[in-house]
Structures are given as structure tokens and as C-alpha cells.
Amino acid sequence: IRQLVKQRRPRGFPPGPTPLPMIGNILSLATEPHVYMKSLDLGGISTVILNGYDAIKECLYHQSEVFADRPSLPLFQKMTKMGGLLNCKYGRGWMEHHKLAVNCFRFFGSGQRMFGRISEECLFFLHAVEQHQGKPFNPKHLVTNAVSNITNLIIFGQRFTYDDSDFQHMIEIFSENVELAASGWAFLYNAFPWMEYVPFGKHQKLFRNANKVYDFLLQIIKRFSQDRVPQSPQHYIDAYLDEMEQSATDKATSFSQDNLIFSVGELIIAGTETTTNCLRWAMLYMALYPRIQEKVQMEIDCILNGRPPALEDKQRMPYVEAVLHEVLRFCNVVPLGIFRATSQDAVVRGYTIPRGTMVITNLYSVHFDEKYWSDPSIFCPERFLDCNGKFVRHEAFLPFSIGKRHCLGEQLARLEMFLFFTTLLQRFHLQFPEGFIPSLSPKLGMTLQPRSYSICKFELQYF
Ligand code: HEM
């Protein structure tokens, strides 16, 4: 009864809708998470939603450290014990894992060598697309496999073939968890952790999936570390094991086998789910707007003249860049960012936000902020071009978020998107099967993905 009548809104807290007893505003969040624009009570978890560019910049950029934590939600505690990298508390654990991952991304995942390896993967991808011989197919699995292989190269030093069903199954159930983590069941579990003992419900599915994923990851980590030469790392796993050995006598170290598994899982899913969904949206919008697709292809032909894209071409192809930026703005693959929390008491615009408050960064609202974008609900790549057709940046463009916890894979993701998109459209014209227009309303989860659609490709004449 006490919980029923408890006044949960702290003093000086931003305004929000009246919470229902027990469950607060959970139901409102579950129905339309990406367009909800008020502060909420998520079943006793007081939460602030930051809406619009100004609010997000004020907190994440100007008070970067204060807003750098992740909330200790029961679900995250159960999944990764607040360790790993992406969901890790802000402190020594995050610093150690962040530094190691950034170094590995620089060392194994950038420059000409990585460019060459992504280009190679593009060829595997094109070959697999070709196998469909112009018949309609759902590109989801192919794109997922191709994109995940780029992260796999950094983590394991190796790609997985497109018929590796064990790896595919792991990605599938992991990605199902990204969807389940935003379901009403997950929010209920966060509000009432005793639900762990309720034997049915989607939260149980989430736990089962996570266990299977971690078992699989442990197996492949063991496999890929078999030929390891200490202090001569070939990939993230090697580098992590070096760190573990070096800090073996340090009782406070965060490097551990558990955190290795968690961080590997987080890197795989953070790199795959997002970039895959962006590319799937990009393909969908190209088939939907053939004139835009033609302009993309004209630029590709004009700049590349039939040869494969090189690293320097990215700057020479402003229209391709504009289209990819508009896809990132318009499609909002990570609409609410990844939940943050305050690492200390904060004051924002006269409101008090106590330490440990959960903070939701509504990136969707930034990209539809009318103060910064004209006609934001229209898909228009030209908004990223000046009157001479040169690419122009926009301030209120934050698909990778900002501040201390901003996306660690941004550069890699941009490179992957550019290469997969250009090589695909250089070769094929995309269109929907006759008489079929897919739904544009996204499938909701922690990420927004297009509903399954089929596409046909037609080989362009000059090949
Ligand atoms: C975090 C977006 C690709 C690794 C994030 C965040 C967003 C985001 C919005 C949350 C940042 C915050 O807390 O404010 C995207 C988008 C991508 C993409 C839109 C593709 C189009 C990637 C790739 C990788 C990656 C390719 C790595 C392989 C991470 C990691 C974090 C993160 C590790 C957590 C950072 C931390 O907590 O310190 N990403 N991401 N992402 N992303 Fe990405």
C-alpha cells in the first residue's frame, strides 16, 4: 500500500504526466517510445526525458561527466552486472574498457587496411545479392551478416561465412533481445524485479536468450584465443587477455572473463543492429524514391567511372553523403539513445535532477526539432547540400549522440555505410516487387528497424 501512495516525483523535478499507481507511466512509454516527449515515472524509476537539441547539448555536452552514467536498472544488472562497456557504470571499469576498445578500433579497425577489408566484405555481399537473380528477397539477413563481419574482424580477426548458422542464430536471438529490452515486460521487470520468479512472460525469454548468447560467446572466445601470442595482439580478444594478465595482481581491476564476454557481446550487437538497420532503411528509401536513387547512381558513375570506391571518394561524393545523413536523421535507428543516468546531482534550466536519475535522450526529437530543421517530416537529402551542391553539416544532427558516452563506432559505421551503399548501388537498381509498397512505420524496440520487406535488384546495364 505504501508503494501505491508513494509520491515519487523528487522536489524541483521537471514536469510530466500524472503517474498511475504502481506502474507510473510505463504503458505510455511502451506504446510510442520514440514520440513520447515528457518526463516520466517508469514504475518507481524517476526518469527525465531530454527533448530537442538545446536540452541534449546542455546536458550531454556542457555537463558531460554529470550525465555520463548508466542507470542501475534490474535488467542491466541481471544482464551485465553493470560491467562490460556499453552498459557499464561510469568509473574505472568504463575508463579501462573504453580506452581498450578505442585503441583496438584505431589499431585494427581504421585506415587503409580496414578499408580494404570492408571492400572485400562488400564483394561477398554483392555476390550473395546476385544469387537471387532479380527475384524478390528480404535483404535483412544478408545485410546483418555482412555488417556483423566488420565488427567480427576487429573482435576475432576473422569473418564468419554467410552460412554459419550458429553465428547467425546468436545474432538473431541477441537482436531479438534488443527488441525485448524495450517491451512492456522489460519495463515491468525493472519496476518489479521479483518478476524474475514469475515463470512466464517475455522477460524470461530475454534471460534465456542472453544465457545462450553468453554461452556461445564464451565458446568462440576460447576458440579464437587458442593461437594467441602474449603481447602480440591480433584482435580485441588478444588485447583484452593481455590486459587481464597485466592486471592480474590488481584487485580493483575491471578486466575479467565476465567483462570480456559482456563487452564482446555489446560491441557485436551495438555495431550490427544499428548499421544494419540504417542500410536496410537506406535501401528501402532508394526503392521508394527512384529519382533520388538515380541521382545517387549518377554521382557514383561520374566519380567512380566503374572502378571500386576508394577512401578519398567519400569526400568527393556529396550527394551520397547527403542521402546517408538524411537516412540517419529521418529514420532514427536509436531513437532514444542508450539510457543514461546522472553521476551526481545536477541542475538544468532551474530543475533539480538528483544523482542516479535515469535520463532518456530523445534523439528523435533532435532530428525533428523545428527550431533547427525546416519541414523535418519530409525526406529530403538536399537539406545537407548548399546551393553549389557541396555537403553541409548540421548542428542538430546527433544520431551517434554526444558527450562522454557518445558512440564509439561512429567512424567505422560511417565508413561501412558509405562502402556498402555505394558498391550496392553502383551495381544494382533497387525496386519493390510489382504492386508492393512496404510499410514505412518502424518496428519498435531499442532500435527502430523497418518491417520486413522484399526487394528486387536489377543489374545495371554497363556491367
Ligand atoms: C553507443 C548510435 C554504430 C559501438 C551509441 C549510442 C548511440 C549510437 C546513439 C548511445 C550513446 C549515448 O549513450 O549517448 C549508433 C549508430 C550506429 C552505431 C546510429 C550506426 C549507424 C556502432 C558501431 C559500433 C558501435 C559500428 C562498434 C562496432 C557503440 C558502443 C557504444 C555506442 C560501444 C557505447 C559507448 C559508451 O557507453 O561509452 N551508439 N552506433 N556503434 N555505440 Fe554506436
Short mmCIF file of N, CA, C and O in Angstrom, two decimals, residues 211-312:
data_model
loop_
_atom_site.label_atom_id
_atom_site.label_comp_id
_atom_site.label_asym_id
_atom_site.label_seq_id
_atom_site.Cartn_x
_atom_site.Cartn_y
_atom_site.Cartn_z
N ASN A 211 21.43 -16.00 -21.90
CA ASN A 211 22.28 -17.12 -21.48
C ASN A 211 22.87 -17.86 -22.67
O ASN A 211 24.06 -18.21 -22.69
N LYS A 212 22.02 -18.07 -23.69
CA LYS A 212 22.51 -18.78 -24.89
C LYS A 212 23.60 -17.97 -25.57
O LYS A 212 24.61 -18.50 -26.01
N VAL A 213 23.38 -16.63 -25.67
CA VAL A 213 24.36 -15.76 -26.32
C VAL A 213 25.69 -15.83 -25.57
O VAL A 213 26.76 -16.01 -26.16
N TYR A 214 25.65 -15.73 -24.24
CA TYR A 214 26.90 -15.72 -23.46
C TYR A 214 27.61 -17.07 -23.56
O TYR A 214 28.84 -17.11 -23.65
N ASP A 215 26.86 -18.18 -23.58
CA ASP A 215 27.49 -19.50 -23.73
C ASP A 215 28.23 -19.56 -25.07
O ASP A 215 29.37 -20.00 -25.15
N PHE A 216 27.54 -19.09 -26.12
CA PHE A 216 28.15 -19.12 -27.45
C PHE A 216 29.41 -18.25 -27.49
O PHE A 216 30.45 -18.66 -28.01
N LEU A 217 29.30 -17.04 -26.91
CA LEU A 217 30.45 -16.12 -26.95
C LEU A 217 31.65 -16.71 -26.22
O LEU A 217 32.78 -16.62 -26.68
N LEU A 218 31.38 -17.35 -25.07
CA LEU A 218 32.47 -17.96 -24.31
C LEU A 218 33.19 -19.00 -25.16
O LEU A 218 34.43 -19.03 -25.22
N GLN A 219 32.39 -19.80 -25.86
CA GLN A 219 32.99 -20.83 -26.73
C GLN A 219 33.88 -20.22 -27.80
O GLN A 219 35.01 -20.66 -28.00
N ILE A 220 33.33 -19.20 -28.50
CA ILE A 220 34.16 -18.68 -29.61
C ILE A 220 35.34 -17.86 -29.09
O ILE A 220 36.37 -17.81 -29.72
N ILE A 221 35.20 -17.24 -27.95
CA ILE A 221 36.33 -16.51 -27.39
C ILE A 221 37.47 -17.51 -27.13
O ILE A 221 38.63 -17.26 -27.45
N LYS A 222 37.10 -18.67 -26.57
CA LYS A 222 38.12 -19.71 -26.30
C LYS A 222 38.78 -20.15 -27.60
O LYS A 222 39.99 -20.28 -27.70
N ARG A 223 37.93 -20.35 -28.62
CA ARG A 223 38.44 -20.81 -29.92
C ARG A 223 39.43 -19.80 -30.50
O ARG A 223 40.49 -20.16 -30.98
N PHE A 224 39.07 -18.51 -30.44
CA PHE A 224 39.90 -17.51 -31.10
C PHE A 224 41.12 -17.10 -30.27
O PHE A 224 41.96 -16.35 -30.74
N SER A 225 41.19 -17.58 -29.02
CA SER A 225 42.38 -17.21 -28.25
C SER A 225 43.38 -18.36 -28.18
O SER A 225 44.42 -18.26 -27.54
N GLN A 226 43.06 -19.46 -28.87
CA GLN A 226 43.93 -20.64 -28.80
C GLN A 226 45.36 -20.37 -29.30
O GLN A 226 46.32 -20.79 -28.68
N ASP A 227 45.48 -19.65 -30.41
CA ASP A 227 46.81 -19.44 -31.01
C ASP A 227 47.44 -18.13 -30.56
O ASP A 227 48.34 -17.61 -31.21
N ARG A 228 46.99 -17.63 -29.42
CA ARG A 228 47.42 -16.30 -29.01
C ARG A 228 48.90 -16.28 -28.61
O ARG A 228 49.39 -17.18 -27.93
N VAL A 229 49.59 -15.21 -29.07
CA VAL A 229 50.96 -14.97 -28.61
C VAL A 229 50.89 -13.76 -27.67
O VAL A 229 50.54 -12.67 -28.11
N PRO A 230 51.18 -13.95 -26.36
CA PRO A 230 51.03 -12.82 -25.43
C PRO A 230 51.81 -11.59 -25.91
O PRO A 230 52.89 -11.71 -26.49
N GLN A 231 51.23 -10.41 -25.66
CA GLN A 231 51.82 -9.12 -26.04
C GLN A 231 51.98 -8.91 -27.54
O GLN A 231 52.73 -8.04 -27.96
N SER A 232 51.31 -9.72 -28.30
CA SER A 232 51.34 -9.51 -29.74
C SER A 232 49.91 -9.65 -30.29
O SER A 232 49.60 -10.56 -31.05
N PRO A 233 49.03 -8.72 -29.86
CA PRO A 233 47.59 -8.90 -30.14
C PRO A 233 47.25 -8.79 -31.62
O PRO A 233 47.79 -7.93 -32.32
N GLN A 234 46.35 -9.69 -32.05
CA GLN A 234 45.88 -9.67 -33.44
C GLN A 234 44.45 -9.13 -33.53
O GLN A 234 43.97 -8.86 -34.60
N HIS A 235 43.78 -9.06 -32.38
CA HIS A 235 42.39 -8.58 -32.37
C HIS A 235 42.01 -8.22 -30.91
O HIS A 235 42.83 -8.35 -30.00
N TYR A 236 40.74 -7.78 -30.75
CA TYR A 236 40.27 -7.32 -29.43
C TYR A 236 40.44 -8.39 -28.33
O TYR A 236 40.88 -8.09 -27.23
N ILE A 237 40.11 -9.65 -28.66
CA ILE A 237 40.20 -10.73 -27.64
C ILE A 237 41.64 -10.83 -27.12
O ILE A 237 41.87 -10.87 -25.91
N ASP A 238 42.61 -10.88 -28.05
CA ASP A 238 44.02 -10.96 -27.66
C ASP A 238 44.39 -9.78 -26.76
O ASP A 238 45.03 -9.94 -25.72
N ALA A 239 44.00 -8.57 -27.21
CA ALA A 239 44.37 -7.36 -26.46
C ALA A 239 43.75 -7.40 -25.07
O ALA A 239 44.37 -6.99 -24.07
N TYR A 240 42.51 -7.90 -24.98
CA TYR A 240 41.83 -7.98 -23.68
C TYR A 240 42.57 -8.96 -22.75
O TYR A 240 42.80 -8.67 -21.57
N LEU A 241 42.95 -10.10 -23.30
CA LEU A 241 43.63 -11.11 -22.47
C LEU A 241 44.98 -10.58 -21.98
O LEU A 241 45.40 -10.87 -20.86
N ASP A 242 45.64 -9.78 -22.82
CA ASP A 242 46.89 -9.14 -22.38
C ASP A 242 46.63 -8.25 -21.18
O ASP A 242 47.36 -8.27 -20.18
N GLU A 243 45.55 -7.45 -21.28
CA GLU A 243 45.19 -6.55 -20.17
C GLU A 243 44.88 -7.36 -18.91
O GLU A 243 45.27 -6.99 -17.80
N MET A 244 44.18 -8.47 -19.09
CA MET A 244 43.81 -9.30 -17.93
C MET A 244 45.06 -9.84 -17.24
O MET A 244 45.16 -9.83 -16.01
N GLU A 245 46.02 -10.27 -18.06
CA GLU A 245 47.25 -10.82 -17.48
C GLU A 245 48.06 -9.74 -16.77
O GLU A 245 48.56 -9.94 -15.67
N GLN A 246 48.14 -8.57 -17.43
CA GLN A 246 48.93 -7.48 -16.84
C GLN A 246 48.36 -6.99 -15.51
O GLN A 246 49.08 -6.53 -14.64
N SER A 247 47.02 -7.06 -15.39
CA SER A 247 46.41 -6.52 -14.17
C SER A 247 46.03 -7.62 -13.18
O SER A 247 45.24 -7.39 -12.27
N ALA A 248 46.62 -8.83 -13.39
CA ALA A 248 46.22 -9.98 -12.57
C ALA A 248 46.39 -9.74 -11.07
O ALA A 248 45.60 -10.24 -10.25
N THR A 249 47.38 -8.93 -10.69
CA THR A 249 47.60 -8.74 -9.25
C THR A 249 46.86 -7.52 -8.70
O THR A 249 46.88 -7.26 -7.50
N ASP A 250 46.20 -6.78 -9.59
CA ASP A 250 45.46 -5.59 -9.18
C ASP A 250 44.03 -6.00 -8.79
O ASP A 250 43.23 -6.38 -9.65
N LYS A 251 43.74 -5.90 -7.47
CA LYS A 251 42.43 -6.40 -7.01
C LYS A 251 41.27 -5.58 -7.56
O LYS A 251 40.14 -6.06 -7.67
N ALA A 252 41.54 -4.31 -7.88
CA ALA A 252 40.45 -3.43 -8.32
C ALA A 252 40.27 -3.41 -9.84
O ALA A 252 39.43 -2.67 -10.34
N THR A 253 41.02 -4.23 -10.53
CA THR A 253 40.91 -4.18 -12.00
C THR A 253 39.50 -4.59 -12.45
O THR A 253 38.83 -5.39 -11.80
N SER A 254 39.08 -4.03 -13.57
CA SER A 254 37.75 -4.38 -14.10
C SER A 254 37.88 -5.42 -15.20
O SER A 254 36.87 -5.91 -15.71
N PHE A 255 39.11 -5.75 -15.60
CA PHE A 255 39.27 -6.75 -16.66
C PHE A 255 39.04 -8.15 -16.08
O PHE A 255 39.73 -8.55 -15.14
N SER A 256 38.06 -8.83 -16.63
CA SER A 256 37.73 -10.18 -16.12
C SER A 256 37.09 -10.98 -17.24
O SER A 256 36.69 -10.41 -18.26
N GLN A 257 36.97 -12.28 -17.02
CA GLN A 257 36.37 -13.10 -18.08
C GLN A 257 34.93 -12.69 -18.36
O GLN A 257 34.49 -12.60 -19.50
N ASP A 258 34.18 -12.41 -17.24
CA ASP A 258 32.79 -11.97 -17.43
C ASP A 258 32.72 -10.70 -18.27
O ASP A 258 31.95 -10.60 -19.22
N ASN A 259 33.56 -9.72 -17.90
CA ASN A 259 33.51 -8.45 -18.62
C ASN A 259 34.01 -8.57 -20.06
O ASN A 259 33.61 -7.80 -20.92
N LEU A 260 34.87 -9.57 -20.29
CA LEU A 260 35.29 -9.83 -21.67
C LEU A 260 34.08 -10.29 -22.49
O LEU A 260 33.79 -9.75 -23.56
N ILE A 261 33.33 -11.25 -21.93
CA ILE A 261 32.15 -11.75 -22.65
C ILE A 261 31.14 -10.62 -22.85
O ILE A 261 30.62 -10.41 -23.95
N PHE A 262 30.87 -9.85 -21.77
CA PHE A 262 29.87 -8.78 -21.89
C PHE A 262 30.29 -7.75 -22.93
O PHE A 262 29.49 -7.32 -23.76
N SER A 263 31.57 -7.34 -22.89
CA SER A 263 31.98 -6.27 -23.80
C SER A 263 31.99 -6.77 -25.25
O SER A 263 31.61 -6.04 -26.17
N VAL A 264 32.38 -8.03 -25.45
CA VAL A 264 32.35 -8.59 -26.82
C VAL A 264 30.91 -8.60 -27.33
O VAL A 264 30.61 -8.14 -28.44
N GLY A 265 29.99 -9.07 -26.48
CA GLY A 265 28.57 -9.09 -26.88
C GLY A 265 28.08 -7.69 -27.21
O GLY A 265 27.41 -7.47 -28.21
N GLU A 266 28.43 -6.74 -26.37
CA GLU A 266 27.94 -5.37 -26.59
C GLU A 266 28.50 -4.77 -27.88
O GLU A 266 27.80 -4.10 -28.62
N LEU A 267 29.78 -5.04 -28.13
CA LEU A 267 30.37 -4.50 -29.36
C LEU A 267 29.71 -5.12 -30.59
O LEU A 267 29.41 -4.44 -31.57
N ILE A 268 29.48 -6.44 -30.52
CA ILE A 268 28.86 -7.11 -31.68
C ILE A 268 27.47 -6.52 -31.95
O ILE A 268 27.15 -6.11 -33.06
N ILE A 269 26.66 -6.43 -30.90
CA ILE A 269 25.28 -6.01 -31.14
C ILE A 269 25.19 -4.51 -31.44
O ILE A 269 24.43 -4.08 -32.30
N ALA A 270 26.02 -3.70 -30.75
CA ALA A 270 25.97 -2.25 -31.00
C ALA A 270 26.41 -1.95 -32.42
O ALA A 270 25.90 -1.03 -33.05
N GLY A 271 27.36 -2.72 -32.93
CA GLY A 271 27.86 -2.47 -34.27
C GLY A 271 26.95 -3.03 -35.34
O GLY A 271 26.86 -2.47 -36.43
N THR A 272 26.25 -4.13 -35.04
CA THR A 272 25.48 -4.81 -36.07
C THR A 272 24.07 -4.25 -36.22
O THR A 272 23.64 -3.87 -37.30
N GLU A 273 23.35 -4.23 -35.11
CA GLU A 273 21.93 -3.86 -35.13
C GLU A 273 21.72 -2.47 -35.75
O GLU A 273 20.87 -2.27 -36.62
N THR A 274 22.57 -1.52 -35.34
CA THR A 274 22.41 -0.13 -35.79
C THR A 274 22.75 0.05 -37.28
O THR A 274 21.93 0.52 -38.05
N THR A 275 23.95 -0.36 -37.66
CA THR A 275 24.40 -0.14 -39.04
C THR A 275 23.52 -0.93 -40.02
O THR A 275 23.18 -0.43 -41.09
N THR A 276 23.15 -2.16 -39.62
CA THR A 276 22.27 -2.97 -40.47
C THR A 276 20.94 -2.25 -40.71
O THR A 276 20.47 -2.14 -41.83
N ASN A 277 20.35 -1.74 -39.63
CA ASN A 277 19.05 -1.08 -39.78
C ASN A 277 19.16 0.17 -40.64
O ASN A 277 18.28 0.46 -41.45
N CYS A 278 20.26 0.90 -40.50
CA CYS A 278 20.45 2.09 -41.34
C CYS A 278 20.50 1.70 -42.81
O CYS A 278 19.86 2.33 -43.64
N LEU A 279 21.26 0.66 -43.11
CA LEU A 279 21.38 0.25 -44.50
C LEU A 279 20.05 -0.29 -45.04
O LEU A 279 19.69 -0.05 -46.19
N ARG A 280 19.31 -1.01 -44.20
CA ARG A 280 18.00 -1.51 -44.63
C ARG A 280 17.05 -0.35 -44.90
O ARG A 280 16.30 -0.36 -45.87
N TRP A 281 17.10 0.69 -44.07
CA TRP A 281 16.26 1.88 -44.34
C TRP A 281 16.72 2.55 -45.63
O TRP A 281 15.92 2.99 -46.45
N ALA A 282 18.04 2.64 -45.80
CA ALA A 282 18.57 3.33 -46.99
C ALA A 282 18.10 2.60 -48.25
O ALA A 282 17.66 3.24 -49.22
N MET A 283 18.14 1.26 -48.25
CA MET A 283 17.70 0.50 -49.42
C MET A 283 16.21 0.72 -49.66
O MET A 283 15.76 0.91 -50.79
N LEU A 284 15.46 0.71 -48.57
CA LEU A 284 14.02 0.90 -48.69
C LEU A 284 13.69 2.27 -49.30
O LEU A 284 12.88 2.39 -50.23
N TYR A 285 14.36 3.31 -48.81
CA TYR A 285 14.07 4.65 -49.33
C TYR A 285 14.54 4.84 -50.77
O TYR A 285 13.95 5.61 -51.52
N MET A 286 15.57 4.14 -51.17
CA MET A 286 16.02 4.23 -52.56
C MET A 286 14.97 3.62 -53.49
O MET A 286 14.68 4.15 -54.55
N ALA A 287 14.39 2.48 -53.06
CA ALA A 287 13.36 1.86 -53.90
C ALA A 287 12.10 2.72 -53.89
O ALA A 287 11.38 2.80 -54.89
N LEU A 288 11.86 3.39 -52.78
CA LEU A 288 10.67 4.23 -52.65
C LEU A 288 10.80 5.51 -53.48
O LEU A 288 9.82 5.99 -54.04
N TYR A 289 11.99 6.07 -53.54
CA TYR A 289 12.22 7.31 -54.28
C TYR A 289 13.22 7.07 -55.42
O TYR A 289 14.41 7.38 -55.30
N PRO A 290 12.74 6.54 -56.54
CA PRO A 290 13.66 6.19 -57.64
C PRO A 290 14.45 7.38 -58.16
O PRO A 290 15.57 7.22 -58.62
N ARG A 291 13.86 8.61 -58.07
CA ARG A 291 14.62 9.77 -58.57
C ARG A 291 15.85 10.03 -57.72
O ARG A 291 16.91 10.38 -58.23
N ILE A 292 15.71 9.85 -56.43
CA ILE A 292 16.87 10.03 -55.53
C ILE A 292 17.90 8.94 -55.83
O ILE A 292 19.09 9.19 -55.94
N GLN A 293 17.38 7.72 -56.03
CA GLN A 293 18.28 6.61 -56.35
C GLN A 293 19.06 6.91 -57.64
O GLN A 293 20.27 6.69 -57.71
N GLU A 294 18.37 7.45 -58.64
CA GLU A 294 19.04 7.78 -59.91
C GLU A 294 20.16 8.81 -59.69
O GLU A 294 21.24 8.69 -60.25
N LYS A 295 19.85 9.82 -58.88
CA LYS A 295 20.86 10.86 -58.63
C LYS A 295 22.09 10.25 -57.93
O LYS A 295 23.23 10.61 -58.23
N VAL A 296 21.83 9.33 -56.99
CA VAL A 296 22.93 8.65 -56.31
C VAL A 296 23.77 7.92 -57.35
O VAL A 296 25.01 8.02 -57.38
N GLN A 297 23.08 7.21 -58.23
CA GLN A 297 23.80 6.40 -59.22
C GLN A 297 24.56 7.27 -60.22
O GLN A 297 25.66 6.91 -60.64
N MET A 298 23.99 8.43 -60.53
CA MET A 298 24.70 9.33 -61.44
C MET A 298 26.00 9.81 -60.81
O MET A 298 27.05 9.87 -61.45
N GLU A 299 25.93 10.15 -59.52
CA GLU A 299 27.15 10.60 -58.84
C GLU A 299 28.18 9.46 -58.77
O GLU A 299 29.38 9.68 -59.01
N ILE A 300 27.70 8.27 -58.44
CA ILE A 300 28.61 7.12 -58.36
C ILE A 300 29.31 6.92 -59.72
O ILE A 300 30.53 6.77 -59.78
N ASP A 301 28.54 6.94 -60.79
CA ASP A 301 29.11 6.72 -62.12
C ASP A 301 30.11 7.81 -62.47
O ASP A 301 31.19 7.55 -62.99
N CYS A 302 29.70 9.04 -62.17
CA CYS A 302 30.53 10.18 -62.55
C CYS A 302 31.88 10.17 -61.79
O CYS A 302 32.93 10.38 -62.38
N ILE A 303 31.83 9.84 -60.52
CA ILE A 303 33.07 9.89 -59.72
C ILE A 303 33.89 8.61 -59.88
O ILE A 303 35.11 8.64 -59.95
N LEU A 304 33.21 7.48 -59.90
CA LEU A 304 33.97 6.21 -59.88
C LEU A 304 34.22 5.63 -61.28
O LEU A 304 35.18 4.87 -61.45
N ASN A 305 33.35 5.97 -62.19
CA ASN A 305 33.54 5.51 -63.56
C ASN A 305 33.79 4.00 -63.65
O ASN A 305 34.72 3.55 -64.33
N GLY A 306 33.02 3.24 -62.86
CA GLY A 306 33.10 1.79 -62.93
C GLY A 306 34.12 1.12 -62.02
O GLY A 306 34.08 -0.08 -61.84
N ARG A 307 35.03 1.91 -61.41
CA ARG A 307 36.02 1.27 -60.51
C ARG A 307 35.45 1.21 -59.08
O ARG A 307 34.51 1.93 -58.76
N PRO A 308 36.02 0.36 -58.22
CA PRO A 308 35.52 0.30 -56.84
C PRO A 308 35.83 1.60 -56.08
O PRO A 308 36.82 2.28 -56.42
N PRO A 309 35.02 1.98 -55.09
CA PRO A 309 35.29 3.21 -54.35
C PRO A 309 36.59 3.15 -53.55
O PRO A 309 36.95 2.09 -53.04
N ALA A 310 37.28 4.29 -53.47
CA ALA A 310 38.50 4.38 -52.66
C ALA A 310 38.20 5.30 -51.46
O ALA A 310 37.18 6.00 -51.44
N LEU A 311 39.11 5.29 -50.50
CA LEU A 311 38.89 6.04 -49.25
C LEU A 311 38.62 7.53 -49.52
O LEU A 311 37.74 8.14 -48.91
N GLU A 312 39.36 8.11 -50.46
CA GLU A 312 39.24 9.55 -50.73
C GLU A 312 37.92 9.89 -51.41
O GLU A 312 37.52 11.06 -51.44
#
